[in-house]
Short mmCIF file of C-alpha atoms and ligand atoms in Angstrom, two decimals:
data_model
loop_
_atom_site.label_atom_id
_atom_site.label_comp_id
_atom_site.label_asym_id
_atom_site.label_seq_id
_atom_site.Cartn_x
_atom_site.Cartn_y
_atom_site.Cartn_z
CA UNK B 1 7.71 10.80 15.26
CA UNK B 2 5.09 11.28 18.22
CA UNK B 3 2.14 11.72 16.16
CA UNK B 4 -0.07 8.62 15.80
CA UNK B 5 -1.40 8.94 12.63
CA UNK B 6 -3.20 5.47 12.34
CA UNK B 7 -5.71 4.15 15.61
CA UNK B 8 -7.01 1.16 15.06
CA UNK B 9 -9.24 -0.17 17.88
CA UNK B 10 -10.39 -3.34 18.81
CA UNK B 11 -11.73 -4.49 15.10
CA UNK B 12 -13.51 -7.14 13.92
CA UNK B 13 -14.25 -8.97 11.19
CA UNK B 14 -16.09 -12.07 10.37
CA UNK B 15 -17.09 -13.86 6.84
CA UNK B 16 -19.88 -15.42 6.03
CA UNK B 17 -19.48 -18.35 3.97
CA UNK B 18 -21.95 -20.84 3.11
CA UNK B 19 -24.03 -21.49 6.97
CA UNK B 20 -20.40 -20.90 8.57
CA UNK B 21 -18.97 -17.87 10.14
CA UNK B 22 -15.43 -17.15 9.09
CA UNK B 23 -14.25 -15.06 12.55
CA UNK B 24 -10.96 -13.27 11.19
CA UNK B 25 -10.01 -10.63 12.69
CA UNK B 26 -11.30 -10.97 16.31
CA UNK B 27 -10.14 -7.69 17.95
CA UNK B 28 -7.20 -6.14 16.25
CA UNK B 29 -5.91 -2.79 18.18
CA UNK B 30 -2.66 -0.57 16.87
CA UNK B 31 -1.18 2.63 16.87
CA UNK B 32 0.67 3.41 13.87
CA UNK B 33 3.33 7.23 14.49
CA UNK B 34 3.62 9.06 11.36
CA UNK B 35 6.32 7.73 9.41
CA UNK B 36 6.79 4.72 10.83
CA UNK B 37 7.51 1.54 8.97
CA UNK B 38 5.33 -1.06 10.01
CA UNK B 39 5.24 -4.88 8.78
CA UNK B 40 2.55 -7.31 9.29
CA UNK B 41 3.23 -11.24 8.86
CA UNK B 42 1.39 -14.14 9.21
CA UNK B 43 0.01 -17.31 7.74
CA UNK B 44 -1.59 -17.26 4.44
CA UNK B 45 -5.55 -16.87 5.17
CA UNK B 46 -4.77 -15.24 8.73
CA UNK B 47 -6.58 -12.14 7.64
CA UNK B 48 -3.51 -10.10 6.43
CA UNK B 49 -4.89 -7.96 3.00
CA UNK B 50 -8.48 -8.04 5.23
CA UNK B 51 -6.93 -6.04 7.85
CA UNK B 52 -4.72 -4.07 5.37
CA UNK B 53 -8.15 -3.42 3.03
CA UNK B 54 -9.68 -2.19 6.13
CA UNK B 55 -6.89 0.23 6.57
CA UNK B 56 -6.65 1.32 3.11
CA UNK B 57 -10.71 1.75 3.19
CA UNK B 58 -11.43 -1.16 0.68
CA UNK B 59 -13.00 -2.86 2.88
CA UNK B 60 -15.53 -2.39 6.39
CA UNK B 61 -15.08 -3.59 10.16
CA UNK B 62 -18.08 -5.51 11.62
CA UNK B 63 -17.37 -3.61 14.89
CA UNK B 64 -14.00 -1.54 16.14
CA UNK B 65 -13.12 1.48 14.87
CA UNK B 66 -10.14 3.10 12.56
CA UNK B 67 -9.38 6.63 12.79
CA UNK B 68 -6.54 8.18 10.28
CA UNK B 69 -5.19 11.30 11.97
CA UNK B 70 -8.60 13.14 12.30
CA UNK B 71 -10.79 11.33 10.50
CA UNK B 72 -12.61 8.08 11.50
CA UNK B 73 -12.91 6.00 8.62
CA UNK B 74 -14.97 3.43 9.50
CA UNK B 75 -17.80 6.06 9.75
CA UNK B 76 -17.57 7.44 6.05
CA UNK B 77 -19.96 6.84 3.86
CA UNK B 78 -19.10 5.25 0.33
CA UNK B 79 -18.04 8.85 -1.43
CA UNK B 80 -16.22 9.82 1.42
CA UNK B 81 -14.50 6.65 2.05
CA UNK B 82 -13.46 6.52 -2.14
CA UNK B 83 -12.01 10.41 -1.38
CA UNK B 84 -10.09 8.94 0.95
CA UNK B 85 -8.93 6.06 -0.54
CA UNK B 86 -7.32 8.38 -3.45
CA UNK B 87 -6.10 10.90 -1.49
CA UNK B 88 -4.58 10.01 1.72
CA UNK B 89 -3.86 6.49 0.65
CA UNK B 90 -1.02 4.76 -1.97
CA UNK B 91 -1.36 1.12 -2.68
CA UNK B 92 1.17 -1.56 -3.82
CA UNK B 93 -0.44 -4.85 -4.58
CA UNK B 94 1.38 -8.47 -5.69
CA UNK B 95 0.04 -7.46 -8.90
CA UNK B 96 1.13 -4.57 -9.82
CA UNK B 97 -2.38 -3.46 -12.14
CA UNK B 98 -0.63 -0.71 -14.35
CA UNK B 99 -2.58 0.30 -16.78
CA UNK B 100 -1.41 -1.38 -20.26
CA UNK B 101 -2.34 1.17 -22.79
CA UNK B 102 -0.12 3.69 -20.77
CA UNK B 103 3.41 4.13 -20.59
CA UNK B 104 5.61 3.79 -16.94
CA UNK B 105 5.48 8.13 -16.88
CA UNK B 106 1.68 7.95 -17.67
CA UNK B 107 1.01 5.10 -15.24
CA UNK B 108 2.48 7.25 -12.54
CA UNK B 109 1.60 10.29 -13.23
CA UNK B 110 -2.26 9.48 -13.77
CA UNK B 111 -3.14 9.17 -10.40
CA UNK B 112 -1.73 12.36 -9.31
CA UNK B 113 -3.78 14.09 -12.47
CA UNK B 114 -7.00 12.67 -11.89
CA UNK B 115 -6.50 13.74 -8.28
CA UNK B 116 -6.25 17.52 -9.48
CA UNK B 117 -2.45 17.81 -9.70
CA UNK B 118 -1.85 20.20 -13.20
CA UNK B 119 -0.62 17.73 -15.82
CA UNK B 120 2.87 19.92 -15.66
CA UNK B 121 3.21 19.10 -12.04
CA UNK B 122 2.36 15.60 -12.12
CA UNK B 123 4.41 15.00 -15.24
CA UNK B 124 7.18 16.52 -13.23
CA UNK B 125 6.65 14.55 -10.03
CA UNK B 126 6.14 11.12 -11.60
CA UNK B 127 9.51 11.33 -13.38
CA UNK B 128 11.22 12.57 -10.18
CA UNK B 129 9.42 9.57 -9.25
CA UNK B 130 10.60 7.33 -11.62
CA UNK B 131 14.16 8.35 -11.28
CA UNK B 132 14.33 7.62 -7.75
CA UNK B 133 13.32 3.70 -8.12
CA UNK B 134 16.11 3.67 -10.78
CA UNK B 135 13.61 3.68 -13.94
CA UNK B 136 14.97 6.98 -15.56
CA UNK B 137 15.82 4.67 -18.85
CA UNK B 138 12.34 3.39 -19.04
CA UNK B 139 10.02 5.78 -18.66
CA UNK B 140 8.32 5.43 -21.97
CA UNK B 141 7.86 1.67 -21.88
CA UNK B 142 4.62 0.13 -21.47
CA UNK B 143 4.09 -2.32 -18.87
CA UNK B 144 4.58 -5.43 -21.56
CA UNK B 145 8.24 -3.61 -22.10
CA UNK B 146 9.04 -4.12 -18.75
CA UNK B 147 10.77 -7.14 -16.26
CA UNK B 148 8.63 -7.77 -13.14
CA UNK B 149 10.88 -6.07 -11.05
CA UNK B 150 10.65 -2.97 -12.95
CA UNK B 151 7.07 -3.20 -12.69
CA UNK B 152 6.54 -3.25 -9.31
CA UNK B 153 9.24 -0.79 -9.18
CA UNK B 154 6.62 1.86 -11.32
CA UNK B 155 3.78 0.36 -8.73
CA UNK B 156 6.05 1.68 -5.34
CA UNK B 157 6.52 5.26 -7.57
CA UNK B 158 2.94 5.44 -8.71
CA UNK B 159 2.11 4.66 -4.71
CA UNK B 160 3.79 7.87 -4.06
CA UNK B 161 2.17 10.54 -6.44
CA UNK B 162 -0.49 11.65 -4.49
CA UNK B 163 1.54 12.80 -2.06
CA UNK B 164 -0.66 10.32 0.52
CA UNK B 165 -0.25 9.78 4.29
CA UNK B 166 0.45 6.02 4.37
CA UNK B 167 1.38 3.28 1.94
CA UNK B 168 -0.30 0.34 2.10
CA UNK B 169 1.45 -2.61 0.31
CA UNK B 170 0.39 -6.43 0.14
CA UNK B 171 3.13 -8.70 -0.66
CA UNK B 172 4.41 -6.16 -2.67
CA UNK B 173 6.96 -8.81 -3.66
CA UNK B 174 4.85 -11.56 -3.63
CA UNK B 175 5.70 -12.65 -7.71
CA UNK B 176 9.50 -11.81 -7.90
CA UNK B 177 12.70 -13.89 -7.42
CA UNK B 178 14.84 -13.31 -4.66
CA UNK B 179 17.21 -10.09 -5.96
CA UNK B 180 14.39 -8.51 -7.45
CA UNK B 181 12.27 -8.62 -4.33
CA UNK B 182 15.54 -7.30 -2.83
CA UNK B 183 15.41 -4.52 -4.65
CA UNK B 184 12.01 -3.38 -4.65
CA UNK B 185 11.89 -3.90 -0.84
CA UNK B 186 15.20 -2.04 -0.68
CA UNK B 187 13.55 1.29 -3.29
CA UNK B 188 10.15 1.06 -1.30
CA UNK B 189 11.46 1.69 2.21
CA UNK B 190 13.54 4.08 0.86
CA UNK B 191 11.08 5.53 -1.00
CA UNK B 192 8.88 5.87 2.16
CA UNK B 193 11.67 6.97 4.10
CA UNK B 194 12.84 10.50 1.51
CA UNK B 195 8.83 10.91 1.25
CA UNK B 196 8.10 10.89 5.19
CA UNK B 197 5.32 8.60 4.12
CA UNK B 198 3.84 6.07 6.91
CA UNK B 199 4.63 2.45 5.64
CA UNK B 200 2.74 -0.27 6.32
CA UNK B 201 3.79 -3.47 4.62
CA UNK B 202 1.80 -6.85 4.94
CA UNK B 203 4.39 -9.72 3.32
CA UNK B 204 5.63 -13.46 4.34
CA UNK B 205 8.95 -12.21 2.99
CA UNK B 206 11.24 -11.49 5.54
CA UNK B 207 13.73 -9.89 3.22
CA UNK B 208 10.31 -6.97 3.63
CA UNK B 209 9.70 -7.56 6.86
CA UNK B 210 13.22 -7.46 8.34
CA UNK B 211 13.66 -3.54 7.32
CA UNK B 212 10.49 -2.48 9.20
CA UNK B 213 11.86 -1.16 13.06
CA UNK B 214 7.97 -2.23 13.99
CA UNK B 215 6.82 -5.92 13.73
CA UNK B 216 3.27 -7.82 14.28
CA UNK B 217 2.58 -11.00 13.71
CA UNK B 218 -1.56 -12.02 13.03
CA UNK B 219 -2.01 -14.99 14.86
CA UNK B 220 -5.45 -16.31 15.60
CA UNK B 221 -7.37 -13.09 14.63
CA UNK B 222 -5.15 -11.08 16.95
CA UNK B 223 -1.90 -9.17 16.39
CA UNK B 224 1.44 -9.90 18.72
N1 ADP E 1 -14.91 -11.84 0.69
C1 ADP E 1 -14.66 -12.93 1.43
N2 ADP E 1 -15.67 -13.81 1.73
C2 ADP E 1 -15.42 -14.89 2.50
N3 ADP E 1 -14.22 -15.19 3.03
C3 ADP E 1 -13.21 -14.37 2.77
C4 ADP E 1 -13.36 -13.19 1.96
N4 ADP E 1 -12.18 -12.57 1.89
C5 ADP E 1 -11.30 -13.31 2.62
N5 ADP E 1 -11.92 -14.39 3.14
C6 ADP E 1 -11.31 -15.40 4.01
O1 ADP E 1 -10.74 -14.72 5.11
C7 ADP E 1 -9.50 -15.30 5.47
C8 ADP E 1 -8.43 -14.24 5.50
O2 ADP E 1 -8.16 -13.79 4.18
P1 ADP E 1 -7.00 -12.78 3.84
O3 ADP E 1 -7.20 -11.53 4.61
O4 ADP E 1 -6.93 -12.65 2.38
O5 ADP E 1 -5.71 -13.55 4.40
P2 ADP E 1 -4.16 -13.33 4.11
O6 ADP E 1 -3.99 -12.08 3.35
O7 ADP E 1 -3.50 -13.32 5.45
O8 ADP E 1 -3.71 -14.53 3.34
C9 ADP E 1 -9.25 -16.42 4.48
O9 ADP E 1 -9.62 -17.62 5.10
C10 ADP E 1 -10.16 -16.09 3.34
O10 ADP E 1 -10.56 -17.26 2.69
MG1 MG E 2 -3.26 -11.67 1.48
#
């Protein structure tokens, strides 16, 4: 657990909007050890997914940089920063975008395909997947076939595929009732946990927040 695989130093990030600057994140600095479980809370509009799309390499610092293990990504350029987004990273959103044509299997196992896993292998992973987030029964439903829950459930196993460094998920329970977002907050930190897979959870529920052993709070631009 002593090797920091996330450095984030001294970011910022401001928004333009309309002849006002937006300052939101005014100088954000973290170390993040490999395999930690990390949540970040705040207010709504504190600068919570900004910070987390910075991370995940959807988004770019004005100044400050973010290095993940070797690699600094805030000096890729747009290829290199897209290679990393679908290699190193797994995201869980409040919505859980699967792909509605495709079954809960296909959903999962796509990402690991296109990334240049053999269909066989990904097949093979995304059900080992799927089992392990309780979903063995539903496999071959399409997202319309499936609760909300269960959804979000096939977003924390898709996450995983890829066999990424971190996870990256934004209010991952954000549009559930109260035992489902038990449950997917219980199957994700699990998840991370069997996987050895850096967690780093942005979320106002504390049901999420209260099972990560490392806790920030964004407060004025700044974390504490
Ligand atoms: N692309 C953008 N252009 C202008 N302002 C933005 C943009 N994205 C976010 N903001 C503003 O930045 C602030 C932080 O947003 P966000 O990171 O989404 O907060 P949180 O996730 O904590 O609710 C908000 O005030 C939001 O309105
Ligand atoms: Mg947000």
């Amino acid at each position: 657990m002593s090797e920091v695989l996330v450095r984030v130093e001294n970011i910022v990030k401001n928004y333009i909007s309309g002849t006002e600057t937006l300052h939101i994140l005014k100088g954000v600095s973290l170390n993040i050890f490999r395999g930690q479980a990390v949540a970040v809370t705040g207010q709504s509009g504190s600068g919570k997914s900004t910070l987390l799309n910075i991370l995940g390499g959807l988004d770019r610092t004005d100044s400050g940089s973010v290095t993940v293990g070797d690699t600094e990504i805030t000096g890729l350029s747009e290829s290199a920063l897209s290679a990393y987004r679908s290699r190193r990273v797994g995201f869980i959103f409040q919505f859980h975008y699967l792909l509605k044509d495709f079954t809960a299997l296909e959903n999962v196992m796509l990402p690991g395909y296109i990334g240049g896993m053999k269909k066989k292998d990904a097949l093979e992973k995304a059900r080992a997947l799927l089992s392990d987030v309780r979903l063995d029964d539903r496999i071959q439903h399409f997202p319309s076939q499936l609760s909300g829950g269960e959804r979000q459930r096939v977003a924390v196993a898709r996450s995983m595929v890829n066999d990424p460094d971190m996870i990256l998920a934004d209010e991952p329970t954000g549009n559930l009732d109260p035992d489902n977002s038990a449950m997917v907050a219980e199957l994700l930190y699990a998840e991370a946990e069997k996987w050895g897979k850096t967690l780093i959870v942005v979320t106002h529920d504390e049901n999420v927040a209260g099972r990560a052993k490392i806790r920030y709070n964004l407060e004025s631009g700044v974390l504490v």
